Amino acid sequence: MTVELQSNDFIALADIALSNPDLQHAVGAGTRGAYASRAEAMFAHGNEHGEFMRRQAAEAKRRALRQLPDLLETAERNLLANGWGVEWAEDAAQANQIVLDIAARHGVRTVTKSKSMLSEELGVNHALEAAGLRVVETDLGEYIIQLNNETPSHIVAPVMHKTKDEIRDIFIRELGMAPTDDAEAMVAFARKMLREDFLNADMGISGANFLIAETGSIGLVMNEGNGRMCTSMPRLHIALVGIEKIVETVEDYATLTQVLPRSSTGQSLTVYTNILNGPARTDEDDGPEHAYVILVDNGRSEIFGTKYADALACIRCGACQNACPVYRSTGGHAYGWVYGGPIGAVLTPLFVGLENATPLPHASSLCGSCKQVCPVDIDLPRMLLDLRWDQVRAGQSKVGWDAAMKMWAIGMTSPTRYALGGKAARAGQTIMGEYMPGVLGNWSKHRDFPDFAPKSFRQLWKERKHVRP
Ligand code: SF4
């Protein structure tokens, strides 16, 4: 299924999510659990150690981004030397065409895929299926949502929005599983189904958590081992790699693989931490005969060199989603595209155009939790504010909002008007109580309007000065 762009419908989609009790339960439990595990894992050896790891990881990514064009050339040279085929794709259409061409050249009919957010962004499954190929997602979460014709709702845990009972019902309906409430039995059932697909696939598609320039390798971290099956069992492997995934050295990869699992699942290391160096060598029995890396831009070079360039440092750990009070309430689908949560609220407008994701920069209380938990210290709240500024400059803000801000500015730029405004507001509240009139009532519908203090600060100050000795 391709992700249909619906980001301008954020409010309506959030309403749907808020009235779904199963989703509320599943996302609430999932994000709270991941948030707590992250804190435990990051600071298991003390706050200083945790903060040091973050600083080191942030610097590794920034150093790579500062040299992005040069490192990409180095990576290409070293990838080719390792036997990878290397292709460059400017956008989604070109990336999908390259995948289709490679598949056609190698007579591919069946494809297994490991989890890749970039592939969601590109709509690779849709392109392959439209060409008559069979594609099977092999990450358990992705497998479930593929069966249910949905898209991922979380960067790391794509099926976070579903309860165990819902997953059981999907397996019964789509795969004829014998009814059971035992989660282990469900996993064992799925594993058995997937085993056949692994054995029969002509081609495996993976993403890459990192592209290591100095060795011409890709770094892949995972817990289920499905990525290893996708990248080593079929005769052909394609890795889809966003150009921002570059890191300079293996040491940087080692640094980043310490913070990525800690931030995402609360593990000090993922179960499988891989470095892939291309197709099988002549003296190796296992591994693909052919391996390709497709380096995908799809809007990233437009972000590079702007005030949003830091967003390219994201290592897709999902910690900002787990920490965000908005995401915790709505889940990921409300954001209306591939990436949800604070990083989605920044990346989506940058990738699809601010006018196509107008509500997202406002889908934040600016509490700062996202920046606080980010393992590479991306200042997401600052970027959300900058995006709001860009909207105002582009004339995209709402008429009512603009009018309210103008009124606010009029009141705040004159001491007399400010004092009068305060008096009027106190008088108004005495008449209206806790409900605000007209459109402002949308705000107080779900919240108590706090009481104004009976006396303003200026009044209190005046009185205090008066009683001073
Ligand atoms: S912005 Fe930071 S916290 Fe959010 S997914 Fe990216 S790396 Fe993780």
XYZ file of C-alpha atoms and ligand atoms in Angstrom:
477
model
C 0.000 0.000 0.000
C 1.341 3.478 -0.796
C 1.120 6.216 1.759
C -1.431 8.705 0.554
C -0.529 12.287 1.460
C -3.186 13.543 3.911
C -1.167 15.810 6.169
C -3.520 18.741 5.693
C -6.211 16.585 7.349
C -4.212 16.258 10.574
C -6.988 17.602 12.815
C -9.665 15.295 11.401
C -7.303 12.286 11.493
C -6.275 13.124 15.063
C -9.953 13.225 16.047
C -10.428 9.719 14.634
C -7.392 8.471 16.566
C -8.556 10.113 19.780
C -11.903 8.355 19.594
C -10.369 4.906 19.010
C -9.928 3.259 22.450
C -7.821 0.357 21.121
C -5.405 2.766 19.484
C -5.267 4.914 22.603
C -4.437 1.877 24.691
C -1.853 0.440 22.276
C -0.015 3.690 21.475
C -0.117 4.874 25.080
C 1.361 1.629 26.415
C 3.889 1.320 23.566
C 5.266 4.853 23.800
C 5.356 4.931 27.600
C 7.221 1.616 27.702
C 9.755 2.682 25.063
C 10.271 6.070 26.731
C 11.061 4.447 30.082
C 13.363 1.793 28.540
C 15.274 4.477 26.651
C 16.012 6.470 29.801
C 17.180 3.340 31.607
C 19.447 2.208 28.772
C 20.924 5.621 27.911
C 21.862 6.412 31.477
C 22.642 2.899 32.757
C 26.237 4.017 33.410
C 25.346 7.446 34.749
C 24.148 10.717 33.300
C 27.592 11.852 32.296
C 28.210 8.710 30.256
C 24.793 8.969 28.586
C 25.292 12.609 27.651
C 28.799 11.854 26.405
C 27.444 9.142 24.067
C 24.877 11.617 22.744
C 27.502 14.296 22.096
C 29.764 11.808 20.344
C 26.903 10.546 18.158
C 25.736 14.063 17.344
C 29.249 15.041 16.290
C 29.685 11.921 14.121
C 26.524 12.781 12.168
C 27.306 16.525 11.914
C 30.851 15.794 10.693
C 29.435 13.513 8.016
C 26.855 16.086 6.923
C 29.488 18.830 6.721
C 31.348 16.731 4.143
C 28.288 15.164 2.517
C 29.188 15.605 -1.190
C 32.792 14.430 -0.714
C 31.838 11.490 1.460
C 29.234 10.332 -1.033
C 31.927 10.212 -3.714
C 34.254 8.313 -1.385
C 31.438 5.905 -0.564
C 30.664 5.310 -4.231
C 34.321 4.502 -5.000
C 34.563 2.064 -2.103
C 31.185 0.473 -2.783
C 32.206 -0.213 -6.390
C 35.526 -1.643 -5.223
C 33.566 -4.036 -2.988
C 31.500 -5.279 -5.930
C 28.260 -3.398 -5.264
C 26.445 -1.921 -8.236
C 25.825 1.747 -7.439
C 22.892 3.767 -8.768
C 21.781 7.325 -8.000
C 18.115 8.324 -7.843
C 16.974 11.909 -7.793
C 13.380 11.186 -6.783
C 10.899 8.417 -5.989
C 9.949 7.754 -9.616
C 13.582 7.322 -10.618
C 14.369 5.100 -7.614
C 11.408 2.833 -8.344
C 12.334 2.614 -12.035
C 15.883 1.594 -11.124
C 14.532 -1.147 -8.834
C 12.195 -2.359 -11.576
C 14.980 -2.354 -14.189
C 17.322 -4.337 -11.959
C 14.517 -6.794 -11.148
C 13.712 -7.214 -14.844
C 17.387 -7.751 -15.773
C 17.622 -10.552 -13.215
C 14.278 -12.189 -13.974
C 12.826 -11.495 -10.528
C 9.276 -12.641 -9.705
C 9.252 -12.709 -5.896
C 10.693 -10.215 -3.429
C 11.262 -10.266 0.326
C 11.729 -6.957 2.076
C 13.117 -5.907 5.407
C 11.871 -2.778 7.143
C 12.799 0.473 5.426
C 11.116 3.832 5.982
C 12.727 5.073 2.777
C 10.929 2.351 0.833
C 7.651 3.601 2.350
C 8.552 7.126 1.274
C 9.243 5.933 -2.283
C 6.236 3.599 -2.574
C 8.476 0.747 -3.749
C 5.998 -2.026 -2.909
C 3.316 -0.376 -4.965
C 5.661 0.027 -7.960
C 6.760 -3.604 -7.783
C 3.234 -4.949 -7.345
C 1.975 -2.820 -10.225
C 4.613 -4.547 -12.360
C 3.237 -7.949 -11.331
C 5.871 -8.909 -8.741
C 5.019 -10.479 -5.393
C 6.409 -8.535 -2.434
C 6.434 -9.826 1.136
C 7.314 -7.640 4.106
C 9.293 -9.762 6.549
C 9.643 -7.559 9.621
C 6.851 -8.882 11.846
C 5.245 -5.472 12.351
C 5.455 -4.631 8.643
C 4.117 -8.110 7.784
C 1.043 -7.474 9.956
C 0.270 -4.078 8.467
C 0.848 -5.385 4.943
C -1.739 -8.112 5.637
C -4.129 -5.456 6.938
C -3.448 -3.086 4.010
C -2.132 -0.332 6.250
C 0.987 1.799 6.536
C 3.445 1.981 9.465
C 2.452 4.234 12.335
C 5.844 4.414 14.071
C 9.394 4.562 12.719
C 10.636 1.611 14.759
C 7.429 -0.195 15.768
C 5.237 0.015 12.666
C 2.316 -1.791 14.285
C 2.412 0.076 17.578
C -1.187 1.212 17.055
C -2.594 -2.326 17.187
C -3.454 -4.444 20.217
C -2.595 -8.133 20.469
C -6.265 -9.023 19.933
C -6.413 -7.015 16.726
C -3.269 -8.754 15.442
C -4.745 -12.173 16.314
C -7.864 -11.307 14.308
C -5.766 -10.228 11.297
C -3.855 -13.547 11.337
C -7.084 -15.531 11.599
C -8.769 -13.561 8.814
C -5.857 -13.268 6.380
C -3.835 -16.419 7.033
C -6.344 -18.852 8.533
C -4.438 -19.142 11.826
C -6.106 -21.363 14.431
C -7.486 -19.048 17.136
C -5.055 -18.411 19.994
C -4.339 -15.644 22.480
C -0.769 -16.746 23.017
C 1.571 -14.112 21.544
C 4.428 -16.615 21.199
C 2.207 -18.983 19.235
C 1.214 -16.119 16.913
C 4.871 -15.229 16.311
C 5.749 -18.873 15.668
C 2.888 -19.081 13.166
C 4.095 -15.968 11.312
C 7.668 -17.251 11.312
C 6.535 -20.496 9.663
C 4.619 -18.600 6.988
C 7.572 -16.320 6.273
C 10.095 -19.153 6.085
C 8.675 -20.302 2.735
C 8.906 -16.772 1.361
C 12.539 -16.424 2.452
C 13.420 -19.689 0.729
C 11.674 -18.814 -2.521
C 12.551 -15.118 -2.982
C 14.503 -14.067 -6.066
C 15.400 -10.674 -4.658
C 15.740 -9.103 -1.207
C 15.277 -5.397 -0.560
C 16.621 -3.670 2.521
C 17.202 -0.153 3.681
C 20.375 0.871 5.491
C 20.753 2.441 8.893
C 24.144 3.765 7.866
C 26.344 3.952 4.778
C 29.990 3.711 5.813
C 32.086 5.782 3.412
C 35.596 4.576 4.304
C 34.786 0.894 3.721
C 32.018 1.051 1.102
C 29.648 -0.916 3.347
C 26.153 -0.579 4.688
C 25.278 -0.925 8.348
C 22.010 -2.634 9.242
C 20.679 -3.108 12.747
C 17.679 -5.278 13.586
C 16.218 -7.605 16.167
C 14.361 -10.210 14.174
C 17.043 -11.481 11.828
C 14.700 -11.048 8.876
C 17.074 -8.464 7.409
C 19.845 -11.051 7.295
C 17.540 -13.471 5.493
C 16.527 -10.787 2.960
C 20.080 -9.682 2.277
C 21.787 -13.067 2.160
C 19.350 -15.729 0.918
C 18.046 -14.405 -2.423
C 20.434 -14.300 -5.385
C 19.964 -10.530 -5.629
C 20.033 -7.817 -2.956
C 19.095 -4.150 -3.351
C 19.757 -1.669 -0.544
C 17.802 1.574 -0.704
C 19.877 4.237 1.012
C 18.982 7.878 1.636
C 22.050 10.039 0.965
C 21.899 11.412 4.522
C 22.681 7.959 5.940
C 26.369 8.480 5.279
C 28.927 8.227 8.083
C 32.635 8.697 7.648
C 34.207 5.744 9.440
C 33.499 2.343 10.977
C 34.259 3.961 14.324
C 31.396 6.405 13.737
C 29.164 3.434 12.941
C 30.205 1.872 16.250
C 29.368 5.117 18.051
C 25.956 5.423 16.444
C 25.032 1.782 17.003
C 25.434 2.445 20.702
C 22.843 5.223 20.816
C 20.391 3.964 18.181
C 19.159 0.822 20.002
C 19.317 2.524 23.395
C 17.110 5.330 22.108
C 14.669 3.190 20.182
C 14.096 -0.043 22.080
C 16.140 0.466 25.231
C 18.705 -2.186 24.259
C 22.431 -1.582 24.565
C 22.844 -3.409 21.247
C 20.391 -4.830 18.728
C 20.285 -8.607 18.395
C 21.765 -8.373 14.880
C 24.265 -5.602 14.147
C 25.529 -6.078 10.598
C 28.063 -4.622 8.212
C 27.397 -5.725 4.627
C 30.237 -5.538 2.115
C 28.542 -6.414 -1.166
C 27.873 -9.671 -3.026
C 29.301 -13.038 -1.990
C 32.995 -13.444 -2.823
C 34.024 -16.338 -5.066
C 35.249 -18.342 -2.070
C 32.047 -17.769 -0.058
C 29.140 -20.227 -0.099
C 26.506 -17.796 1.169
C 25.343 -14.370 0.119
C 23.772 -12.809 -2.972
C 25.332 -13.159 -6.423
C 24.571 -9.511 -7.132
C 24.152 -6.556 -4.771
C 23.208 -2.970 -5.506
C 23.083 0.226 -3.495
C 20.634 2.841 -4.726
C 21.540 6.251 -3.313
C 18.338 8.230 -3.057
C 18.013 11.997 -2.840
C 14.229 12.572 -3.007
C 14.362 16.093 -1.559
C 17.318 15.677 0.789
C 19.749 17.884 -1.149
C 17.120 20.655 -1.055
C 17.266 20.545 2.744
C 21.077 20.382 2.825
C 22.522 23.869 3.361
C 19.272 25.337 4.760
C 18.348 26.111 8.365
C 16.710 22.655 8.428
C 19.867 20.733 7.409
C 20.225 19.343 10.910
C 17.079 17.260 10.349
C 19.230 15.159 7.999
C 21.178 13.975 11.047
C 18.143 11.935 12.147
C 18.960 8.256 12.688
C 15.263 7.236 12.791
C 15.283 5.939 16.350
C 11.703 7.019 17.112
C 12.593 8.398 20.568
C 11.045 11.791 19.767
C 7.799 10.029 18.846
C 7.753 8.152 22.147
C 8.384 11.366 24.073
C 5.910 13.613 22.266
C 2.579 14.264 24.059
C 0.891 14.818 20.692
C 2.163 11.593 19.112
C 1.349 9.690 22.314
C -2.275 10.747 21.892
C -2.723 10.470 18.145
C -0.283 7.798 16.940
C 1.457 8.160 13.598
C -1.320 7.886 10.997
C -2.791 11.254 12.019
C 0.292 12.968 10.552
C -0.949 11.896 7.132
C 2.308 10.687 5.569
C 5.267 8.390 6.173
C 6.860 10.052 9.201
C 4.857 10.857 12.331
C 5.735 12.603 15.573
C 8.051 15.605 15.943
C 10.536 14.471 13.286
C 7.576 13.874 10.949
C 6.183 17.320 11.702
C 9.512 18.727 10.485
C 10.389 16.342 7.637
C 6.964 16.072 6.030
C 6.577 19.790 5.184
C 10.172 19.818 3.940
C 9.641 16.792 1.697
C 6.116 17.400 0.411
C 5.851 21.205 0.630
C 4.704 23.369 3.519
C 1.384 24.069 1.812
C 0.654 20.311 1.768
C 1.298 19.859 5.483
C 0.029 23.112 6.963
C -1.094 21.806 10.399
C 2.043 19.790 11.179
C 4.356 22.555 12.459
C 1.560 23.314 14.954
C 1.154 19.683 16.045
C 3.424 20.323 18.997
C 3.189 21.872 22.417
C 6.881 22.896 22.062
C 7.540 21.239 25.416
C 11.046 20.341 24.250
C 10.921 16.610 25.135
C 11.795 15.654 21.566
C 15.067 17.574 21.654
C 15.857 16.274 25.100
C 15.624 12.611 24.067
C 17.114 12.901 20.585
C 20.373 10.899 20.521
C 21.878 13.275 17.950
C 20.508 16.426 19.593
C 18.361 17.759 16.756
C 16.639 20.974 17.803
C 13.184 19.975 16.589
C 11.273 22.678 18.548
C 13.392 25.386 16.913
C 12.664 23.927 13.479
C 8.927 23.735 14.197
C 8.993 27.424 15.121
C 10.968 28.242 11.966
C 8.421 26.356 9.870
C 5.646 28.434 11.496
C 7.592 31.557 10.569
C 7.930 30.323 7.005
C 4.179 29.789 6.872
C 3.506 33.339 7.990
C 5.986 34.717 5.448
C 4.419 32.592 2.709
C 0.953 33.890 3.623
C -0.178 30.380 4.631
C -1.356 31.133 8.143
C -5.105 31.193 8.852
C -6.976 34.507 8.605
C -8.377 34.178 12.148
C -4.931 33.362 13.522
C -3.356 36.361 11.779
C -6.127 38.648 13.088
C -5.669 37.313 16.645
C -1.887 37.846 16.456
C -2.390 41.405 15.177
C -4.762 42.158 18.051
C -2.251 40.640 20.435
C 0.541 42.822 19.015
C -1.647 45.941 19.330
C -2.310 45.117 22.991
C 1.286 44.227 23.845
C 2.972 47.276 22.296
C 1.316 49.933 24.464
C 1.240 49.940 28.302
C -2.171 51.641 28.301
C -3.710 49.175 25.846
C -2.130 46.264 27.754
C -3.676 47.485 31.036
C -7.054 48.012 29.386
C -6.884 44.556 27.774
C -6.204 42.968 31.169
C -9.165 44.761 32.725
C -11.434 43.771 29.822
C -10.333 40.126 30.039
C -11.009 39.981 33.811
C -14.402 41.584 33.339
C -15.176 39.232 30.418
C -14.347 36.164 32.472
C -16.651 37.265 35.273
C -19.492 37.354 32.735
C -18.628 34.228 30.668
C -17.193 31.919 33.316
C -14.950 29.128 32.073
C -16.322 28.870 28.526
C -15.034 31.179 25.816
C -17.375 32.593 23.177
C -17.536 31.889 19.421
C -14.607 30.118 17.750
C -12.560 30.536 20.922
C -14.999 28.036 22.455
C -13.155 25.269 20.509
C -10.257 25.835 22.872
C -12.256 25.757 26.100
C -14.423 22.821 24.944
C -11.834 20.344 26.229
C -10.016 22.506 28.784
C -10.805 24.618 31.809
C -10.058 28.229 31.128
C -7.820 29.271 34.027
C -9.057 32.076 36.274
C -7.361 35.420 35.884
C -5.739 36.705 39.054
C -8.097 39.217 40.724
C -5.382 41.878 40.537
C -2.839 42.420 37.805
C 0.896 42.437 38.474
C 0.940 46.182 37.809
C -1.751 46.774 40.426
C 0.086 44.617 42.950
C 3.358 46.411 42.194
C 1.772 49.798 42.642
C 0.251 48.777 45.955
C 3.489 47.274 47.147
C 5.443 50.409 46.279
C 2.832 52.341 48.160
C 3.375 50.396 51.409
C 7.183 50.495 51.192
C 8.854 52.278 54.116
S 14.790 13.270 15.380
Fe 16.170 12.397 16.893
S 14.798 11.360 18.338
Fe 13.575 11.731 16.479
S 13.784 9.865 15.258
Fe 15.392 11.270 14.583
S 17.192 10.742 15.794
Fe 15.434 9.828 16.826
